[in-house]
Amino acid sequence: AKSAGRNNYQFFAADMNQIATERLDIERKLRHAISRNELALVYQPQFRADSSRPTGVEALLRWHHPTDGMISPDRFIPVAEETGMIVEIGDWVMLTACREMKHWIDNGLKPLRVAVNVSARQLRRRDFCETVAGALAESGLPAELLELEITESSVMENPQEAIHILERIGRMGISLAIDDFGTGYSSLAYLKLFPIDHLKIDRSFVRDIEHDLNDRAIAFGTIALAHSLGLNVIAEGVETADQLELLRANGCDEVQGYLFSKPLTSGAAFAFLHAAHPA
Ligand code: C2E
Ligand code: CA
Ligand code: CA
Ligand code: CA
């Protein structure tokens, strides 16, 4: 038993070592990703739940490494956050997303909202509002068409400070969505102080909504709560017609998921939206 324990420890240490090595490898490669043009955005359309009309897109980051291939955001975003590289990457995402939506509109798309994910680390920067204003000015995108997606845990890190920043963002005319709602812990008392437009129900509550009564209770409860606070609800990860029907029948305002569309490259997103939503 003693030697088995020691073997376990050795396996564990080897695993930890492998994780650390992989992390360093990602970190090293990520440092060149922007300058080497390895990053791209894909866009996942969002729709009204009742009419299936498009309301906007969420910009999602993709990293295509020349030898490692596609590296998933779940692997590199945490590294980018820990090292602080997310600030530079996030600025690039913000500017690129604003420019691409402006470009689509200039090419005849009826204006739609573009949502950009913002990490806690970006939000904490003193120049965050200036950076966002800069992206709008440089791209020419109207502020009303930009939405920032912020997780509940990133605002709850320091709610007092977050309120100030988010109020400035709101005054600029930009919308705000609380992302991954239900996966962290929010104080509802604080939530109602934020100038939020949307709550996004996390995919983990939508996945088993047909069968899991707890998930269903959380999803429907979130919709009722959000509406009582005057917020719209977007459900993410909608994959089946039954999920859509349950959400729609319970008043969910907007939906996003593979049932409608996977995230699309810029050109494909423009073609899809232009067909679904002509000027
Ligand atoms: P998220 O913000 O919760 O984004 C939703 C994720 O669910 C995306 O994964 C999307 O591709 C996926 N998804 C959407 N619909 C479906 C569906 O019907 N079924 C399934 N199985 N999945 C669906 P993705 O693109 O891999 O992104 C993962 C996470 O990485 C995002 O989660 C977000 O937290 C982070 N992320 C992505 N892009 C950025 C970025 O530009 N900045 C920051 N800070 N984080 C980002
Ligand atoms: Ca998001
Ligand atoms: Ca607003
Ligand atoms: Ca999510």
CSV table of C-alpha atoms and ligand atoms in Angstrom, one decimal:
chain,number,residue,atom,x,y,z
A,1,ALA,CA,0.0,0.0,0.0
A,2,LYS,CA,2.9,2.3,0.9
A,3,SER,CA,4.6,1.8,-2.5
A,4,ALA,CA,1.2,2.3,-4.3
A,5,GLY,CA,0.8,5.6,-2.5
A,6,ARG,CA,4.2,6.6,-3.6
A,7,ASN,CA,3.4,5.7,-7.1
A,8,ASN,CA,0.3,7.7,-7.0
A,9,TYR,CA,2.3,10.7,-5.8
A,10,GLN,CA,4.7,10.2,-8.6
A,11,PHE,CA,1.9,10.1,-11.1
A,12,PHE,CA,0.4,13.1,-9.6
A,13,ALA,CA,3.7,15.0,-9.7
A,14,ALA,CA,4.2,13.9,-13.3
A,15,ASP,CA,0.7,15.2,-14.2
A,16,MET,CA,1.3,18.5,-12.5
A,17,ASN,CA,4.6,18.8,-14.2
A,18,GLN,CA,3.0,18.2,-17.6
A,19,ILE,CA,0.3,20.8,-16.9
A,20,ALA,CA,2.9,23.3,-16.0
A,21,THR,CA,4.9,22.6,-19.1
A,22,GLU,CA,1.9,22.8,-21.3
A,23,ARG,CA,1.0,26.1,-19.7
A,24,LEU,CA,4.5,27.5,-20.3
A,25,ASP,CA,4.3,26.3,-23.9
A,26,ILE,CA,1.0,28.1,-24.5
A,27,GLU,CA,2.3,31.2,-22.8
A,28,ARG,CA,5.4,31.3,-25.0
A,29,LYS,CA,3.5,30.8,-28.2
A,30,LEU,CA,0.7,33.2,-27.2
A,31,ARG,CA,3.2,36.0,-27.0
A,32,HIS,CA,3.6,36.0,-30.7
A,33,ALA,CA,0.0,35.1,-31.7
A,34,ILE,CA,-1.2,38.7,-32.4
A,35,SER,CA,1.9,39.9,-34.3
A,36,ARG,CA,1.9,36.7,-36.4
A,37,ASN,CA,-1.8,37.0,-37.2
A,38,GLU,CA,-2.7,33.7,-35.6
A,39,LEU,CA,-5.8,35.1,-33.9
A,40,ALA,CA,-9.2,35.5,-35.5
A,41,LEU,CA,-12.7,36.1,-34.4
A,42,VAL,CA,-15.7,34.0,-35.3
A,43,TYR,CA,-19.3,35.3,-34.8
A,44,GLN,CA,-22.2,33.4,-33.4
A,45,PRO,CA,-25.6,34.9,-34.3
A,46,GLN,CA,-28.2,35.6,-31.6
A,47,PHE,CA,-32.0,35.6,-32.3
A,48,ARG,CA,-35.3,36.6,-30.9
A,49,ALA,CA,-36.8,33.5,-29.3
A,50,ASP,CA,-40.3,34.2,-30.7
A,51,SER,CA,-39.6,35.1,-34.3
A,52,SER,CA,-36.1,33.7,-34.9
A,53,ARG,CA,-35.0,37.1,-36.2
A,54,PRO,CA,-31.3,37.9,-35.7
A,55,THR,CA,-30.6,40.5,-33.0
A,56,GLY,CA,-26.8,40.4,-33.0
A,57,VAL,CA,-23.7,38.3,-32.8
A,58,GLU,CA,-21.2,37.3,-30.1
A,59,ALA,CA,-17.6,37.6,-31.1
A,60,LEU,CA,-15.5,34.5,-30.0
A,61,LEU,CA,-11.8,34.3,-30.2
A,62,ARG,CA,-10.0,31.6,-32.2
A,63,TRP,CA,-6.3,30.8,-32.2
A,64,HIS,CA,-4.8,28.9,-35.1
A,65,HIS,CA,-1.2,27.9,-34.3
A,66,PRO,CA,0.9,27.0,-37.4
A,67,THR,CA,2.0,23.7,-36.1
A,68,ASP,CA,-0.3,22.9,-33.1
A,69,GLY,CA,-3.4,23.7,-35.1
A,70,MET,CA,-6.5,25.1,-33.4
A,71,ILE,CA,-6.1,25.8,-29.7
A,72,SER,CA,-9.4,26.1,-27.8
A,73,PRO,CA,-10.2,29.3,-25.9
A,74,ASP,CA,-10.8,27.2,-22.8
A,75,ARG,CA,-7.0,26.3,-22.9
A,76,PHE,CA,-5.5,29.6,-23.8
A,77,ILE,CA,-7.9,32.3,-22.3
A,78,PRO,CA,-7.0,31.2,-18.7
A,79,VAL,CA,-3.3,31.5,-19.5
A,80,ALA,CA,-3.9,34.9,-21.1
A,81,GLU,CA,-5.7,36.0,-18.0
A,82,GLU,CA,-3.1,34.8,-15.5
A,83,THR,CA,-0.2,36.4,-17.5
A,84,GLY,CA,-2.0,39.6,-18.2
A,85,MET,CA,-1.8,39.0,-22.0
A,86,ILE,CA,-5.6,39.2,-22.1
A,87,VAL,CA,-5.3,43.0,-21.9
A,88,GLU,CA,-3.5,43.2,-25.3
A,89,ILE,CA,-5.5,40.4,-26.8
A,90,GLY,CA,-8.8,41.9,-25.5
A,91,ASP,CA,-8.0,45.3,-27.0
A,92,TRP,CA,-7.4,43.5,-30.3
A,93,VAL,CA,-10.7,41.6,-30.0
A,94,MET,CA,-12.6,44.8,-29.2
A,95,LEU,CA,-11.2,46.8,-32.1
A,96,THR,CA,-11.6,43.9,-34.6
A,97,ALA,CA,-15.2,43.1,-33.6
A,98,CYS,CA,-16.2,46.8,-33.9
A,99,ARG,CA,-14.4,47.1,-37.3
A,100,GLU,CA,-16.0,44.0,-38.7
A,101,MET,CA,-19.6,44.9,-37.7
A,102,LYS,CA,-19.0,48.4,-39.2
A,103,HIS,CA,-17.6,46.8,-42.3
A,104,TRP,CA,-20.7,44.6,-42.7
A,105,ILE,CA,-23.0,47.6,-42.2
A,106,ASP,CA,-21.1,49.6,-44.8
A,107,ASN,CA,-21.6,46.6,-47.1
A,108,GLY,CA,-25.4,46.7,-46.7
A,109,LEU,CA,-26.2,44.8,-43.5
A,110,LYS,CA,-29.0,46.2,-41.4
A,111,PRO,CA,-27.3,47.3,-38.2
A,112,LEU,CA,-27.0,44.6,-35.5
A,113,ARG,CA,-25.4,44.4,-32.1
A,114,VAL,CA,-22.0,42.9,-31.7
A,115,ALA,CA,-21.2,41.4,-28.2
A,116,VAL,CA,-17.6,41.2,-27.0
A,117,ASN,CA,-16.3,39.1,-24.0
A,118,VAL,CA,-14.4,41.2,-21.4
A,119,SER,CA,-12.3,39.5,-18.7
A,120,ALA,CA,-12.0,40.7,-15.1
A,121,ARG,CA,-8.4,41.7,-15.8
A,122,GLN,CA,-9.5,44.2,-18.6
A,123,LEU,CA,-12.3,45.6,-16.5
A,124,ARG,CA,-9.9,46.5,-13.7
A,125,ARG,CA,-7.6,48.6,-15.9
A,126,ARG,CA,-7.8,52.3,-15.2
A,127,ASP,CA,-7.9,53.0,-19.0
A,128,PHE,CA,-10.6,50.5,-19.8
A,129,CYS,CA,-13.3,53.1,-20.7
A,130,GLU,CA,-10.8,55.0,-22.9
A,131,THR,CA,-9.9,51.8,-24.7
A,132,VAL,CA,-13.5,51.0,-25.5
A,133,ALA,CA,-14.1,54.6,-26.6
A,134,GLY,CA,-11.0,54.4,-28.7
A,135,ALA,CA,-12.2,51.2,-30.5
A,136,LEU,CA,-15.6,52.9,-31.2
A,137,ALA,CA,-13.9,56.1,-32.5
A,138,GLU,CA,-11.3,54.2,-34.6
A,139,SER,CA,-13.9,51.8,-36.2
A,140,GLY,CA,-16.8,54.3,-36.5
A,141,LEU,CA,-19.2,51.8,-34.9
A,142,PRO,CA,-22.1,53.5,-33.1
A,143,ALA,CA,-21.9,52.8,-29.3
A,144,GLU,CA,-25.4,51.5,-29.3
A,145,LEU,CA,-24.3,48.5,-31.4
A,146,LEU,CA,-21.6,47.4,-29.0
A,147,GLU,CA,-22.4,45.1,-26.1
A,148,LEU,CA,-19.9,44.0,-23.5
A,149,GLU,CA,-20.3,40.5,-21.9
A,150,ILE,CA,-19.0,40.5,-18.3
A,151,THR,CA,-19.1,37.5,-16.0
A,152,GLU,CA,-20.8,37.8,-12.7
A,153,SER,CA,-17.6,36.7,-10.9
A,154,SER,CA,-15.6,39.5,-12.5
A,155,VAL,CA,-18.1,42.2,-11.3
A,156,MET,CA,-18.4,40.6,-7.8
A,157,GLU,CA,-14.6,40.8,-7.3
A,158,ASN,CA,-15.1,44.4,-6.4
A,159,PRO,CA,-18.7,45.5,-6.9
A,160,GLN,CA,-18.2,49.1,-5.8
A,161,GLU,CA,-15.5,49.7,-8.4
A,162,ALA,CA,-17.4,47.7,-11.1
A,163,ILE,CA,-20.5,49.9,-10.6
A,164,HIS,CA,-18.5,53.0,-11.4
A,165,ILE,CA,-16.9,51.6,-14.6
A,166,LEU,CA,-20.1,50.0,-15.8
A,167,GLU,CA,-22.0,53.2,-15.2
A,168,ARG,CA,-19.5,55.1,-17.4
A,169,ILE,CA,-19.9,52.4,-20.1
A,170,GLY,CA,-23.7,52.6,-19.9
A,171,ARG,CA,-23.5,56.4,-20.2
A,172,MET,CA,-21.5,56.0,-23.4
A,173,GLY,CA,-24.6,54.2,-24.8
A,174,ILE,CA,-22.9,50.7,-24.8
A,175,SER,CA,-25.0,47.8,-23.6
A,176,LEU,CA,-23.9,45.3,-20.9
A,177,ALA,CA,-24.7,41.6,-20.5
A,178,ILE,CA,-24.0,39.4,-17.5
A,179,ASP,CA,-22.4,36.3,-18.9
A,180,ASP,CA,-22.5,32.7,-17.5
A,181,PHE,CA,-25.3,33.7,-15.2
A,182,GLY,CA,-25.9,31.2,-12.4
A,183,THR,CA,-22.4,29.7,-12.4
A,184,GLY,CA,-20.8,32.1,-10.0
A,185,TYR,CA,-22.4,33.6,-7.0
A,186,SER,CA,-23.9,37.1,-7.4
A,187,SER,CA,-25.6,39.2,-5.0
A,188,LEU,CA,-28.9,40.1,-6.5
A,189,ALA,CA,-28.9,43.3,-4.4
A,190,TYR,CA,-25.8,44.4,-6.3
A,191,LEU,CA,-26.9,43.1,-9.6
A,192,LYS,CA,-29.9,45.5,-9.7
A,193,LEU,CA,-27.4,48.4,-9.1
A,194,PHE,CA,-25.6,47.7,-12.4
A,195,PRO,CA,-26.8,49.3,-15.6
A,196,ILE,CA,-27.3,45.9,-17.3
A,197,ASP,CA,-29.3,45.2,-20.4
A,198,HIS,CA,-29.0,41.4,-20.7
A,199,LEU,CA,-28.6,38.3,-18.5
A,200,LYS,CA,-27.1,35.3,-20.3
A,201,ILE,CA,-28.2,31.9,-19.0
A,202,ASP,CA,-25.2,29.6,-19.1
A,203,ARG,CA,-25.2,26.7,-21.4
A,204,SER,CA,-24.8,24.3,-18.5
A,205,PHE,CA,-28.5,25.0,-17.4
A,206,VAL,CA,-29.8,24.7,-21.0
A,207,ARG,CA,-28.1,21.4,-21.9
A,208,ASP,CA,-30.5,19.2,-19.8
A,209,ILE,CA,-33.4,21.6,-19.5
A,210,GLU,CA,-35.7,19.0,-21.0
A,211,HIS,CA,-35.0,16.4,-18.3
A,212,ASP,CA,-33.3,18.0,-15.3
A,213,LEU,CA,-35.9,19.7,-13.2
A,214,ASN,CA,-33.3,21.6,-11.2
A,215,ASP,CA,-31.8,23.1,-14.3
A,216,ARG,CA,-35.2,24.0,-15.5
A,217,ALA,CA,-36.1,25.7,-12.3
A,218,ILE,CA,-32.9,27.7,-12.4
A,219,ALA,CA,-33.5,28.7,-16.1
A,220,PHE,CA,-37.1,29.7,-15.6
A,221,GLY,CA,-36.3,31.4,-12.3
A,222,THR,CA,-33.6,33.4,-13.9
A,223,ILE,CA,-36.0,34.5,-16.7
A,224,ALA,CA,-38.6,35.6,-14.1
A,225,LEU,CA,-36.0,37.4,-12.0
A,226,ALA,CA,-34.4,39.2,-14.9
A,227,HIS,CA,-37.8,40.4,-16.2
A,228,SER,CA,-38.7,41.7,-12.7
A,229,LEU,CA,-35.5,43.7,-12.8
A,230,GLY,CA,-36.3,44.9,-16.4
A,231,LEU,CA,-33.6,42.9,-18.1
A,232,ASN,CA,-33.7,40.8,-21.2
A,233,VAL,CA,-32.6,37.2,-21.1
A,234,ILE,CA,-30.4,35.4,-23.7
A,235,ALA,CA,-30.1,31.6,-23.4
A,236,GLU,CA,-26.9,30.2,-24.8
A,237,GLY,CA,-26.1,26.7,-26.0
A,238,VAL,CA,-29.6,26.0,-27.5
A,239,GLU,CA,-29.2,22.9,-29.5
A,240,THR,CA,-32.7,21.3,-29.9
A,241,ALA,CA,-36.1,22.5,-30.9
A,242,ASP,CA,-37.5,21.2,-27.5
A,243,GLN,CA,-35.0,23.4,-25.6
A,244,LEU,CA,-36.0,26.4,-27.7
A,245,GLU,CA,-39.7,25.7,-27.2
A,246,LEU,CA,-39.4,25.4,-23.4
A,247,LEU,CA,-37.4,28.6,-23.2
A,248,ARG,CA,-39.7,30.5,-25.6
A,249,ALA,CA,-42.8,29.4,-23.8
A,250,ASN,CA,-41.3,30.7,-20.5
A,251,GLY,CA,-40.6,34.1,-21.9
A,252,CYS,CA,-36.9,33.9,-22.7
A,253,ASP,CA,-36.2,36.8,-25.0
A,254,GLU,CA,-33.2,35.7,-27.1
A,255,VAL,CA,-31.4,32.5,-28.0
A,256,GLN,CA,-28.0,31.5,-29.3
A,257,GLY,CA,-26.8,28.0,-30.1
A,258,TYR,CA,-26.0,25.3,-32.6
A,259,LEU,CA,-29.8,24.9,-33.3
A,260,PHE,CA,-29.5,28.2,-35.2
A,261,SER,CA,-25.8,28.5,-36.1
A,262,LYS,CA,-22.4,27.6,-34.9
A,263,PRO,CA,-19.9,30.5,-34.6
A,264,LEU,CA,-19.1,31.6,-38.2
A,265,THR,CA,-16.0,33.2,-39.8
A,266,SER,CA,-16.4,36.8,-40.7
A,267,GLY,CA,-17.3,36.2,-44.3
A,268,ALA,CA,-19.8,33.4,-43.5
A,269,ALA,CA,-21.4,35.5,-40.7
A,270,PHE,CA,-22.0,38.4,-43.1
A,271,ALA,CA,-23.5,36.2,-45.7
A,272,PHE,CA,-25.8,34.4,-43.1
A,273,LEU,CA,-26.9,37.6,-41.5
A,274,HIS,CA,-27.4,39.5,-44.8
A,275,ALA,CA,-29.7,36.7,-46.0
A,276,ALA,CA,-31.6,36.5,-42.7
A,277,HIS,CA,-31.8,40.2,-42.1
A,278,PRO,CA,-31.7,42.2,-45.3
A,279,ALA,CA,-31.4,46.0,-45.2
B,1,C2E,P1,-18.8,31.9,-23.4
B,1,C2E,O1,-18.6,33.4,-23.4
B,1,C2E,O2,-19.8,31.3,-22.4
B,1,C2E,O3,-19.2,31.5,-24.9
B,1,C2E,C1,-20.1,30.5,-25.3
B,1,C2E,C2,-19.4,29.2,-25.7
B,1,C2E,O4,-20.3,28.2,-26.0
B,1,C2E,C3,-18.5,29.4,-27.0
B,1,C2E,O5,-17.4,28.5,-26.8
B,1,C2E,C4,-19.5,28.9,-28.1
B,1,C2E,O6,-18.8,28.5,-29.2
B,1,C2E,C5,-20.1,27.7,-27.3
B,1,C2E,N1,-21.5,27.4,-27.8
B,1,C2E,C6,-22.4,28.2,-28.4
B,1,C2E,N2,-23.5,27.6,-28.7
B,1,C2E,C7,-23.3,26.3,-28.4
B,1,C2E,C8,-24.1,25.1,-28.5
B,1,C2E,O7,-25.3,25.1,-28.9
B,1,C2E,N3,-23.6,23.9,-28.0
B,1,C2E,C9,-22.3,23.9,-27.5
B,1,C2E,N4,-21.8,22.7,-27.1
B,1,C2E,N5,-21.5,25.0,-27.4
B,1,C2E,C10,-22.0,26.2,-27.8
B,1,C2E,P2,-15.9,29.0,-27.2
B,1,C2E,O8,-16.0,29.8,-28.5
B,1,C2E,O9,-15.1,27.7,-27.2
B,1,C2E,O10,-15.5,29.9,-26.1
B,1,C2E,C11,-15.3,29.4,-24.8
B,1,C2E,C12,-15.1,30.5,-23.8
B,1,C2E,O11,-13.9,31.3,-24.0
B,1,C2E,C13,-16.2,31.6,-23.8
B,1,C2E,O12,-17.4,31.1,-23.2
B,1,C2E,C14,-15.5,32.8,-23.2
B,1,C2E,O13,-15.6,32.6,-21.8
B,1,C2E,C15,-14.1,32.6,-23.6
B,1,C2E,N6,-13.8,33.5,-24.7
B,1,C2E,C16,-14.0,33.3,-26.1
B,1,C2E,N7,-13.6,34.4,-26.8
B,1,C2E,C17,-13.2,35.3,-25.8
B,1,C2E,C18,-12.7,36.7,-25.9
B,1,C2E,O14,-12.6,37.3,-27.0
B,1,C2E,N8,-12.3,37.3,-24.7
B,1,C2E,C19,-12.5,36.6,-23.5
B,1,C2E,N9,-12.1,37.3,-22.4
B,1,C2E,N10,-13.0,35.4,-23.4
B,1,C2E,C20,-13.3,34.8,-24.5
B,2,CA,CA,-19.9,35.1,-23.6
B,3,CA,CA,-28.0,50.5,-22.2
B,4,CA,CA,-21.2,30.4,-20.9
